[in-house]
């Protein structure tokens, strides 16, 4: 388990990368990593491309503050729930990209099914483009405690593997370390962009995503 300073350094680097990719406009999103004392998470607001050590809070795994004076984001609760639900999750990156926002908005189903893309194989657990990748979609809710409960209920029957989409809002990507979560985020964002382009050209939504 990594210490707080290492985790914060990795998240600062991730912030610069995600910002360059334009997946977090206008201080949106938040990043966290599990540490030996609980987890560290970005405070509310802040340009994620310009993070410094003081833009982080340290919390225990019940959400109790251990260090940091900045205001916590309301979305902290969903990070906390993901760590409680998925013991192997070490890092969560939450982004607000155009593709994730629009695709989750226009997909009627409670999950986004993707198949046929070679890049699916870059996600842990996938060996073929013929497998179906299902990313759950939850309706956006300003009551994050309620949203977290829905995510928890879902996880009981369909374990969350790579991440979840919040409708019209963005993506929470999870991974077993910083490298894996960055890969999951990049692959999912790539696939969302491909699917959005495909929809724009063909106007045809995959049948599973339209009900
Ligand atoms: Zn958000």
Coordinates of N, CA and C in Angstrom, one line a residue, residues 26-201:
X26 N -13.0 23.3 -16.7 CA -13.5 24.2 -15.7 C -13.5 23.6 -14.3
X27 N -12.4 23.1 -13.8 CA -12.2 22.5 -12.4 C -13.1 21.3 -12.1
X28 N -13.7 20.7 -13.1 CA -14.6 19.6 -12.8 C -13.8 18.3 -12.5
X29 N -14.5 17.3 -12.1 CA -13.8 16.0 -11.9 C -13.2 15.9 -10.5
X30 N -12.7 14.7 -10.2 CA -11.9 14.6 -9.0 C -11.1 13.2 -9.0
X31 N -10.0 13.2 -8.4 CA -9.1 12.0 -8.4 C -8.8 11.5 -7.0
X32 N -8.7 10.2 -6.8 CA -8.4 9.7 -5.5 C -7.5 8.5 -5.6
X33 N -6.8 8.1 -4.5 CA -6.0 6.9 -4.5 C -6.1 6.3 -3.1
X34 N -6.1 5.0 -3.0 CA -6.1 4.4 -1.7 C -4.7 4.4 -1.1
X35 N -4.6 4.7 0.2 CA -3.2 4.7 0.8 C -3.3 3.9 2.1
X36 N -2.1 3.9 2.8 CA -2.0 3.1 4.0 C -2.9 3.7 5.1
X37 N -3.3 4.9 5.0 CA -4.2 5.5 6.1 C -5.6 5.6 5.7
X38 N -6.0 5.2 4.5 CA -7.3 5.4 4.0 C -7.3 5.7 2.5
X39 N -7.6 7.0 2.2 CA -7.4 7.4 0.8 C -7.2 8.9 0.7
X40 N -6.5 9.4 -0.4 CA -6.4 10.8 -0.6 C -7.3 11.2 -1.8
X41 N -7.8 12.4 -1.8 CA -8.7 12.8 -2.8 C -8.5 14.3 -3.1
X42 N -8.7 14.8 -4.3 CA -8.7 16.2 -4.6 C -9.8 16.9 -3.9
X43 N -9.6 18.1 -3.4 CA -10.6 18.9 -2.8 C -11.5 19.5 -3.9
X44 N -12.6 20.1 -3.4 CA -13.6 20.7 -4.3 C -13.0 21.8 -5.2
X45 N -13.4 21.8 -6.5 CA -12.9 22.9 -7.4 C -11.5 22.5 -7.8
X46 N -10.7 23.5 -8.1 CA -9.3 23.4 -8.5 C -9.2 23.0 -9.9
X47 N -8.3 23.6 -10.6 CA -7.9 23.2 -12.0 C -7.1 22.0 -11.8
X48 N -7.5 20.8 -12.4 CA -6.9 19.6 -12.2 C -5.5 19.5 -12.9
X49 N -5.3 20.4 -13.8 CA -4.0 20.5 -14.5 C -2.9 21.2 -13.7
X50 N -3.4 21.9 -12.6 CA -2.4 22.7 -11.8 C -2.5 22.3 -10.3
X51 N -2.6 21.0 -10.0 CA -2.8 20.6 -8.6 C -1.4 20.7 -7.9
X52 N -1.5 21.0 -6.6 CA -0.3 20.9 -5.7 C -0.8 20.1 -4.5
X53 N 0.2 19.8 -3.6 CA -0.1 19.0 -2.4 C -1.2 19.5 -1.6
X54 N -1.4 20.9 -1.5 CA -2.4 21.4 -0.6 C -3.9 21.3 -1.2
X55 N -4.0 20.8 -2.4 CA -5.3 20.6 -3.1 C -5.9 19.2 -2.8
X56 N -5.2 18.5 -1.8 CA -5.7 17.2 -1.5 C -6.2 17.0 0.0
X57 N -7.1 16.2 0.2 CA -7.6 15.8 1.5 C -7.2 14.4 1.8
X58 N -6.9 14.1 3.1 CA -6.6 12.7 3.5 C -7.8 12.3 4.3
X59 N -8.4 11.1 4.0 CA -9.6 10.6 4.7 C -9.3 9.2 5.1
X60 N -10.0 8.7 6.1 CA -9.9 7.3 6.4 C -11.0 6.6 5.6
X61 N -11.0 5.2 5.7 CA -12.0 4.5 4.8 C -13.4 4.5 5.3
X62 N -13.7 5.3 6.4 CA -15.1 5.7 6.7 C -15.4 7.1 6.3
X63 N -14.5 7.8 5.7 CA -14.7 9.1 5.2 C -14.4 10.2 6.2
X64 N -13.8 9.8 7.3 CA -13.4 10.8 8.4 C -12.1 11.5 8.0
X65 N -12.1 12.9 8.0 CA -10.9 13.6 7.6 C -9.7 13.4 8.5
X66 N -8.6 13.2 7.9 CA -7.3 13.0 8.7 C -6.4 14.2 8.5
X67 N -6.4 14.8 7.3 CA -5.6 16.0 7.1 C -6.1 16.7 5.8
X68 N -5.8 18.0 5.8 CA -6.2 18.9 4.7 C -7.3 19.8 5.2
X69 N -7.2 21.0 4.7 CA -8.2 22.0 5.2 C -9.2 22.5 4.2
X70 N -8.9 22.1 2.9 CA -9.8 22.5 1.8 C -11.2 21.8 1.9
X71 N -12.2 22.4 1.2 CA -13.5 21.8 1.2 C -13.6 20.5 0.4
X72 N -14.2 19.5 1.0 CA -14.3 18.3 0.2 C -15.4 18.4 -0.9
X73 N -15.2 17.7 -2.0 CA -16.2 17.6 -3.0 C -17.3 16.7 -2.6
X74 N -18.6 17.1 -3.0 CA -19.7 16.2 -2.7 C -19.5 14.8 -3.3
X75 N -18.7 14.7 -4.4 CA -18.5 13.4 -5.1 C -17.6 12.5 -4.3
X76 N -17.0 13.0 -3.2 CA -16.1 12.2 -2.4 C -16.8 10.9 -1.9
X77 N -18.1 11.0 -1.7 CA -18.8 9.9 -1.2 C -18.8 8.7 -2.2
X78 N -18.9 9.0 -3.5 CA -18.9 8.0 -4.5 C -17.5 7.3 -4.6
X79 N -16.4 8.1 -4.4 CA -15.1 7.5 -4.4 C -15.0 6.5 -3.2
X80 N -15.4 7.0 -2.0 CA -15.4 6.2 -0.8 C -16.2 4.9 -1.0
X81 N -17.4 5.0 -1.6 CA -18.2 3.8 -1.8 C -17.4 2.8 -2.7
X82 N -16.8 3.3 -3.8 CA -16.1 2.4 -4.7 C -15.0 1.7 -4.0
X83 N -14.2 2.4 -3.1 CA -13.2 1.7 -2.3 C -13.8 0.7 -1.4
X84 N -14.9 1.0 -0.8 CA -15.5 0.0 0.1 C -16.1 -1.2 -0.6
X85 N -16.6 -1.0 -1.8 CA -17.2 -2.1 -2.6 C -16.1 -3.0 -3.3
X86 N -15.0 -2.4 -3.7 CA -14.1 -3.1 -4.6 C -12.7 -3.1 -3.8
X87 N -12.4 -4.2 -3.1 CA -11.2 -4.2 -2.3 C -9.9 -4.0 -3.1
X88 N -10.0 -4.5 -4.4 CA -8.7 -4.3 -5.2 C -8.6 -3.0 -5.8
X89 N -9.6 -2.1 -5.8 CA -9.5 -0.8 -6.4 C -8.5 0.1 -5.6
X90 N -7.5 0.6 -6.3 CA -6.5 1.4 -5.6 C -6.6 2.9 -6.0
X91 N -7.3 3.1 -7.1 CA -7.3 4.5 -7.7 C -8.6 4.7 -8.4
X92 N -9.1 5.9 -8.3 CA -10.4 6.3 -9.0 C -10.1 7.7 -9.7
X93 N -10.4 7.7 -11.0 CA -10.2 9.0 -11.7 C -11.6 9.3 -12.3
X94 N -12.2 10.5 -11.9 CA -13.5 10.9 -12.3 C -13.4 12.1 -13.3
X95 N -13.9 11.9 -14.5 CA -13.7 12.9 -15.6 C -15.1 13.3 -16.2
X96 N -15.1 14.5 -16.9 CA -16.3 15.0 -17.5 C -16.0 15.3 -19.0
X97 N -15.7 14.2 -19.7 CA -15.4 14.4 -21.1 C -16.7 14.6 -21.9
X98 N -16.5 15.2 -23.1 CA -17.7 15.4 -24.0 C -18.3 14.0 -24.4
X99 N -17.4 13.1 -24.8 CA -17.9 11.8 -25.3 C -18.7 11.1 -24.2
X100 N -18.1 11.0 -22.9 CA -18.8 10.3 -21.8 C -20.1 11.0 -21.5
X101 N -20.1 12.4 -21.5 CA -21.3 13.1 -21.2 C -22.4 12.9 -22.2
X102 N -22.1 13.0 -23.5 CA -23.1 12.9 -24.5 C -23.6 11.4 -24.7
X103 N -22.6 10.5 -24.7 CA -23.0 9.1 -24.9 C -23.9 8.6 -23.8
X104 N -23.6 8.9 -22.6 CA -24.4 8.5 -21.5 C -25.8 9.2 -21.5
X105 N -25.8 10.4 -22.1 CA -27.1 11.1 -22.1 C -28.0 10.5 -23.2
X106 N -27.5 10.1 -24.3 CA -28.4 9.6 -25.4 C -28.6 8.1 -25.3
X107 N -27.9 7.4 -24.4 CA -28.1 5.9 -24.3 C -29.3 5.7 -23.4
X108 N -30.3 5.1 -23.9 CA -31.5 4.9 -23.0 C -31.4 3.8 -22.0
X109 N -30.6 2.8 -22.3 CA -30.4 1.7 -21.4 C -29.7 2.1 -20.1
X110 N -29.7 1.2 -19.1 CA -29.0 1.4 -17.9 C -27.6 0.9 -18.0
X111 N -27.2 0.6 -19.2 CA -25.7 0.2 -19.4 C -25.4 0.5 -20.9
X112 N -24.1 0.8 -21.1 CA -23.6 1.0 -22.4 C -22.9 -0.3 -22.9
X113 N -23.4 -0.9 -23.9 CA -22.7 -2.1 -24.4 C -21.9 -1.8 -25.6
X114 N -20.6 -2.2 -25.6 CA -19.7 -1.9 -26.7 C -19.1 -3.3 -27.2
X115 N -19.1 -3.5 -28.5 CA -18.4 -4.7 -29.0 C -17.8 -4.4 -30.4
X116 N -16.9 -5.2 -30.7 CA -16.3 -5.1 -32.1 C -15.1 -4.2 -32.2
X117 N -14.7 -3.6 -31.0 CA -13.5 -2.7 -31.1 C -12.3 -3.4 -30.5
X118 N -11.2 -3.4 -31.4 CA -9.9 -4.0 -31.0 C -9.4 -3.4 -29.6
X119 N -9.6 -2.1 -29.4 CA -9.1 -1.5 -28.2 C -9.7 -2.0 -26.9
X120 N -10.9 -2.7 -27.0 CA -11.4 -3.4 -25.8 C -10.4 -4.2 -25.1
X121 N -9.5 -4.8 -25.9 CA -8.5 -5.8 -25.4 C -7.5 -5.1 -24.5
X122 N -7.4 -3.7 -24.5 CA -6.5 -3.0 -23.6 C -7.1 -2.9 -22.2
X123 N -8.3 -3.3 -22.0 CA -9.0 -3.3 -20.7 C -8.6 -4.7 -20.0
X124 N -8.3 -4.6 -18.7 CA -8.0 -5.9 -18.0 C -9.2 -6.8 -18.1
X125 N -8.9 -8.1 -18.4 CA -9.9 -9.1 -18.5 C -10.4 -9.4 -19.9
X126 N -10.1 -8.6 -20.9 CA -10.6 -8.8 -22.3 C -9.5 -9.4 -23.1
X127 N -9.9 -10.4 -24.0 CA -8.9 -11.0 -24.9 C -9.4 -10.9 -26.3
X128 N -10.7 -10.5 -26.5 CA -11.2 -10.4 -27.9 C -12.1 -9.2 -28.1
X129 N -12.0 -8.7 -29.4 CA -13.0 -7.6 -29.7 C -14.4 -8.1 -29.8
X130 N -14.6 -9.5 -29.9 CA -15.9 -10.0 -30.0 C -16.7 -10.1 -28.7
X131 N -15.9 -9.9 -27.6 CA -16.6 -9.9 -26.3 C -17.4 -8.6 -26.1
X132 N -18.4 -8.5 -25.2 CA -19.2 -7.3 -25.0 C -18.7 -6.6 -23.7
X133 N -18.4 -5.4 -23.9 CA -18.0 -4.6 -22.7 C -19.3 -3.8 -22.3
X134 N -19.7 -4.0 -21.0 CA -20.8 -3.3 -20.5 C -20.4 -2.4 -19.4
X135 N -20.7 -1.1 -19.6 CA -20.4 -0.1 -18.6 C -21.7 0.4 -18.0
X136 N -22.0 0.2 -16.7 CA -23.3 0.6 -16.1 C -23.4 2.1 -16.2
X137 N -24.7 2.5 -16.4 CA -25.0 4.0 -16.4 C -26.0 4.3 -15.3
X138 N -25.7 5.2 -14.5 CA -26.6 5.6 -13.4 C -27.1 7.0 -13.7
X139 N -28.4 7.3 -13.5 CA -28.9 8.6 -13.6 C -28.2 9.6 -12.7
X140 N -27.9 10.8 -13.2 CA -27.2 11.8 -12.4 C -28.1 12.2 -11.2
X141 N -27.5 12.5 -10.1 CA -28.3 12.8 -8.9 C -27.4 13.7 -8.0
X142 N -27.9 14.9 -7.7 CA -27.1 15.7 -6.8 C -27.0 15.2 -5.4
X143 N -27.9 14.2 -5.1 CA -27.8 13.5 -3.8 C -26.8 12.4 -3.9
X144 N -25.6 12.6 -3.7 CA -24.5 11.6 -3.9 C -24.7 10.4 -3.0
X145 N -25.2 10.6 -1.8 CA -25.4 9.4 -1.0 C -26.4 8.5 -1.6
X146 N -27.5 9.0 -2.2 CA -28.4 8.2 -2.9 C -27.8 7.5 -4.2
X147 N -27.0 8.3 -4.9 CA -26.3 7.7 -6.1 C -25.4 6.6 -5.7
X148 N -24.7 6.8 -4.6 CA -23.8 5.8 -4.1 C -24.5 4.5 -3.7
X149 N -25.7 4.7 -3.1 CA -26.5 3.5 -2.8 C -26.9 2.7 -4.0
X150 N -27.3 3.4 -5.1 CA -27.6 2.7 -6.3 C -26.4 2.0 -6.9
X151 N -25.2 2.6 -6.8 CA -24.0 2.0 -7.3 C -23.7 0.7 -6.5
X152 N -23.9 0.8 -5.2 CA -23.7 -0.3 -4.3 C -24.6 -1.5 -4.6
X153 N -25.9 -1.2 -4.7 CA -26.9 -2.2 -5.0 C -26.5 -2.9 -6.3
X154 N -26.1 -2.1 -7.3 CA -25.8 -2.7 -8.6 C -24.6 -3.6 -8.5
X155 N -23.6 -3.2 -7.8 CA -22.4 -4.0 -7.6 C -22.6 -5.3 -7.0
X156 N -23.7 -5.4 -6.2 CA -23.9 -6.7 -5.5 C -24.3 -7.8 -6.5
X157 N -25.0 -7.4 -7.6 CA -25.4 -8.5 -8.6 C -24.5 -8.4 -9.9
X158 N -23.9 -7.2 -10.2 CA -23.1 -7.1 -11.3 C -21.8 -6.3 -10.9
X159 N -20.8 -7.0 -10.5 CA -19.6 -6.3 -10.0 C -19.0 -5.3 -11.0
X160 N -18.7 -4.1 -10.5 CA -18.1 -3.1 -11.3 C -16.6 -3.5 -11.6
X161 N -16.2 -3.4 -12.8 CA -14.8 -3.8 -13.2 C -13.9 -2.6 -13.6
X162 N -14.4 -1.9 -14.6 CA -13.5 -0.8 -15.2 C -14.0 0.6 -14.8
X163 N -15.3 0.7 -14.6 CA -15.8 2.0 -14.2 C -17.3 2.1 -14.4
X164 N -17.8 3.3 -14.1 CA -19.3 3.5 -14.2 C -19.5 4.9 -14.9
X165 N -20.6 5.0 -15.6 CA -20.9 6.3 -16.2 C -22.1 6.9 -15.4
X166 N -22.1 8.2 -15.3 CA -23.2 8.9 -14.7 C -23.8 9.8 -15.8
X167 N -25.1 9.6 -16.0 CA -25.8 10.1 -17.2 C -25.6 11.6 -17.4
X168 N -25.2 12.1 -18.5 CA -25.0 13.5 -18.8 C -24.0 14.2 -17.9
X169 N -23.1 13.4 -17.3 CA -22.2 13.9 -16.3 C -20.7 13.4 -16.6
X170 N -20.4 12.1 -16.6 CA -19.1 11.7 -16.8 C -18.8 10.3 -16.4
X171 N -17.5 10.0 -16.3 CA -17.0 8.6 -16.0 C -16.3 8.6 -14.7
X172 N -16.5 7.5 -14.0 CA -15.6 7.1 -12.8 C -14.8 5.9 -13.3
X173 N -13.5 6.0 -13.5 CA -12.7 4.9 -13.9 C -12.0 4.3 -12.7
X174 N -11.9 3.0 -12.6 CA -11.2 2.4 -11.4 C -10.1 1.5 -11.9
X175 N -9.1 1.3 -11.0 CA -8.0 0.4 -11.4 C -7.3 -0.1 -10.2
X176 N -6.5 -1.1 -10.3 CA -5.7 -1.7 -9.2 C -4.4 -0.9 -8.9
X177 N -4.1 0.0 -9.8 CA -2.9 0.9 -9.5 C -3.1 2.1 -10.5
X178 N -2.2 3.1 -10.3 CA -2.3 4.3 -11.1 C -2.2 4.0 -12.6
X179 N -1.3 3.1 -13.0 CA -1.1 2.8 -14.4 C -2.4 2.1 -15.0
X180 N -3.0 1.2 -14.2 CA -4.1 0.5 -14.7 C -5.3 1.5 -14.8
X181 N -5.5 2.4 -13.9 CA -6.7 3.3 -14.0 C -6.5 4.3 -15.1
X182 N -5.2 4.7 -15.3 CA -5.0 5.6 -16.5 C -5.2 4.9 -17.8
X183 N -4.9 3.6 -17.9 CA -5.1 2.8 -19.1 C -6.6 2.6 -19.3
X184 N -7.3 2.3 -18.2 CA -8.8 2.1 -18.3 C -9.5 3.4 -18.7
X185 N -9.0 4.5 -18.1 CA -9.6 5.8 -18.5 C -9.4 6.1 -20.0
X186 N -8.2 5.9 -20.4 CA -7.8 6.3 -21.8 C -8.6 5.4 -22.8
X187 N -8.6 4.1 -22.5 CA -9.3 3.1 -23.4 C -10.8 3.4 -23.4
X188 N -11.4 3.6 -22.3 CA -12.9 3.9 -22.2 C -13.2 5.2 -23.0
X189 N -12.4 6.3 -22.7 CA -12.6 7.5 -23.4 C -12.5 7.3 -25.0
X190 N -11.5 6.5 -25.4 CA -11.3 6.2 -26.8 C -12.5 5.5 -27.3
X191 N -13.0 4.5 -26.6 CA -14.2 3.7 -27.1 C -15.4 4.6 -27.1
X192 N -15.6 5.5 -26.1 CA -16.8 6.4 -26.1 C -16.7 7.3 -27.4
X193 N -15.5 7.8 -27.7 CA -15.4 8.7 -28.8 C -15.7 8.0 -30.1
X194 N -15.2 6.7 -30.2 CA -15.5 5.9 -31.4 C -17.0 5.7 -31.6
X195 N -17.6 5.3 -30.5 CA -19.0 5.0 -30.5 C -19.8 6.3 -30.9
X196 N -19.4 7.4 -30.3 CA -20.1 8.7 -30.6 C -20.0 9.0 -32.1
X197 N -18.8 8.8 -32.7 CA -18.5 9.1 -34.1 C -19.4 8.1 -34.9
X198 N -19.4 6.9 -34.5 CA -20.2 5.9 -35.3 C -21.6 6.3 -35.3
X199 N -22.1 6.7 -34.1 CA -23.5 7.1 -34.0 C -23.8 8.3 -34.9
X200 N -22.9 9.3 -34.9 CA -23.1 10.5 -35.7 C -23.2 10.1 -37.2
X201 N -22.4 9.2 -37.6 CA -22.3 8.8 -39.1 C -23.5 7.9 -39.5

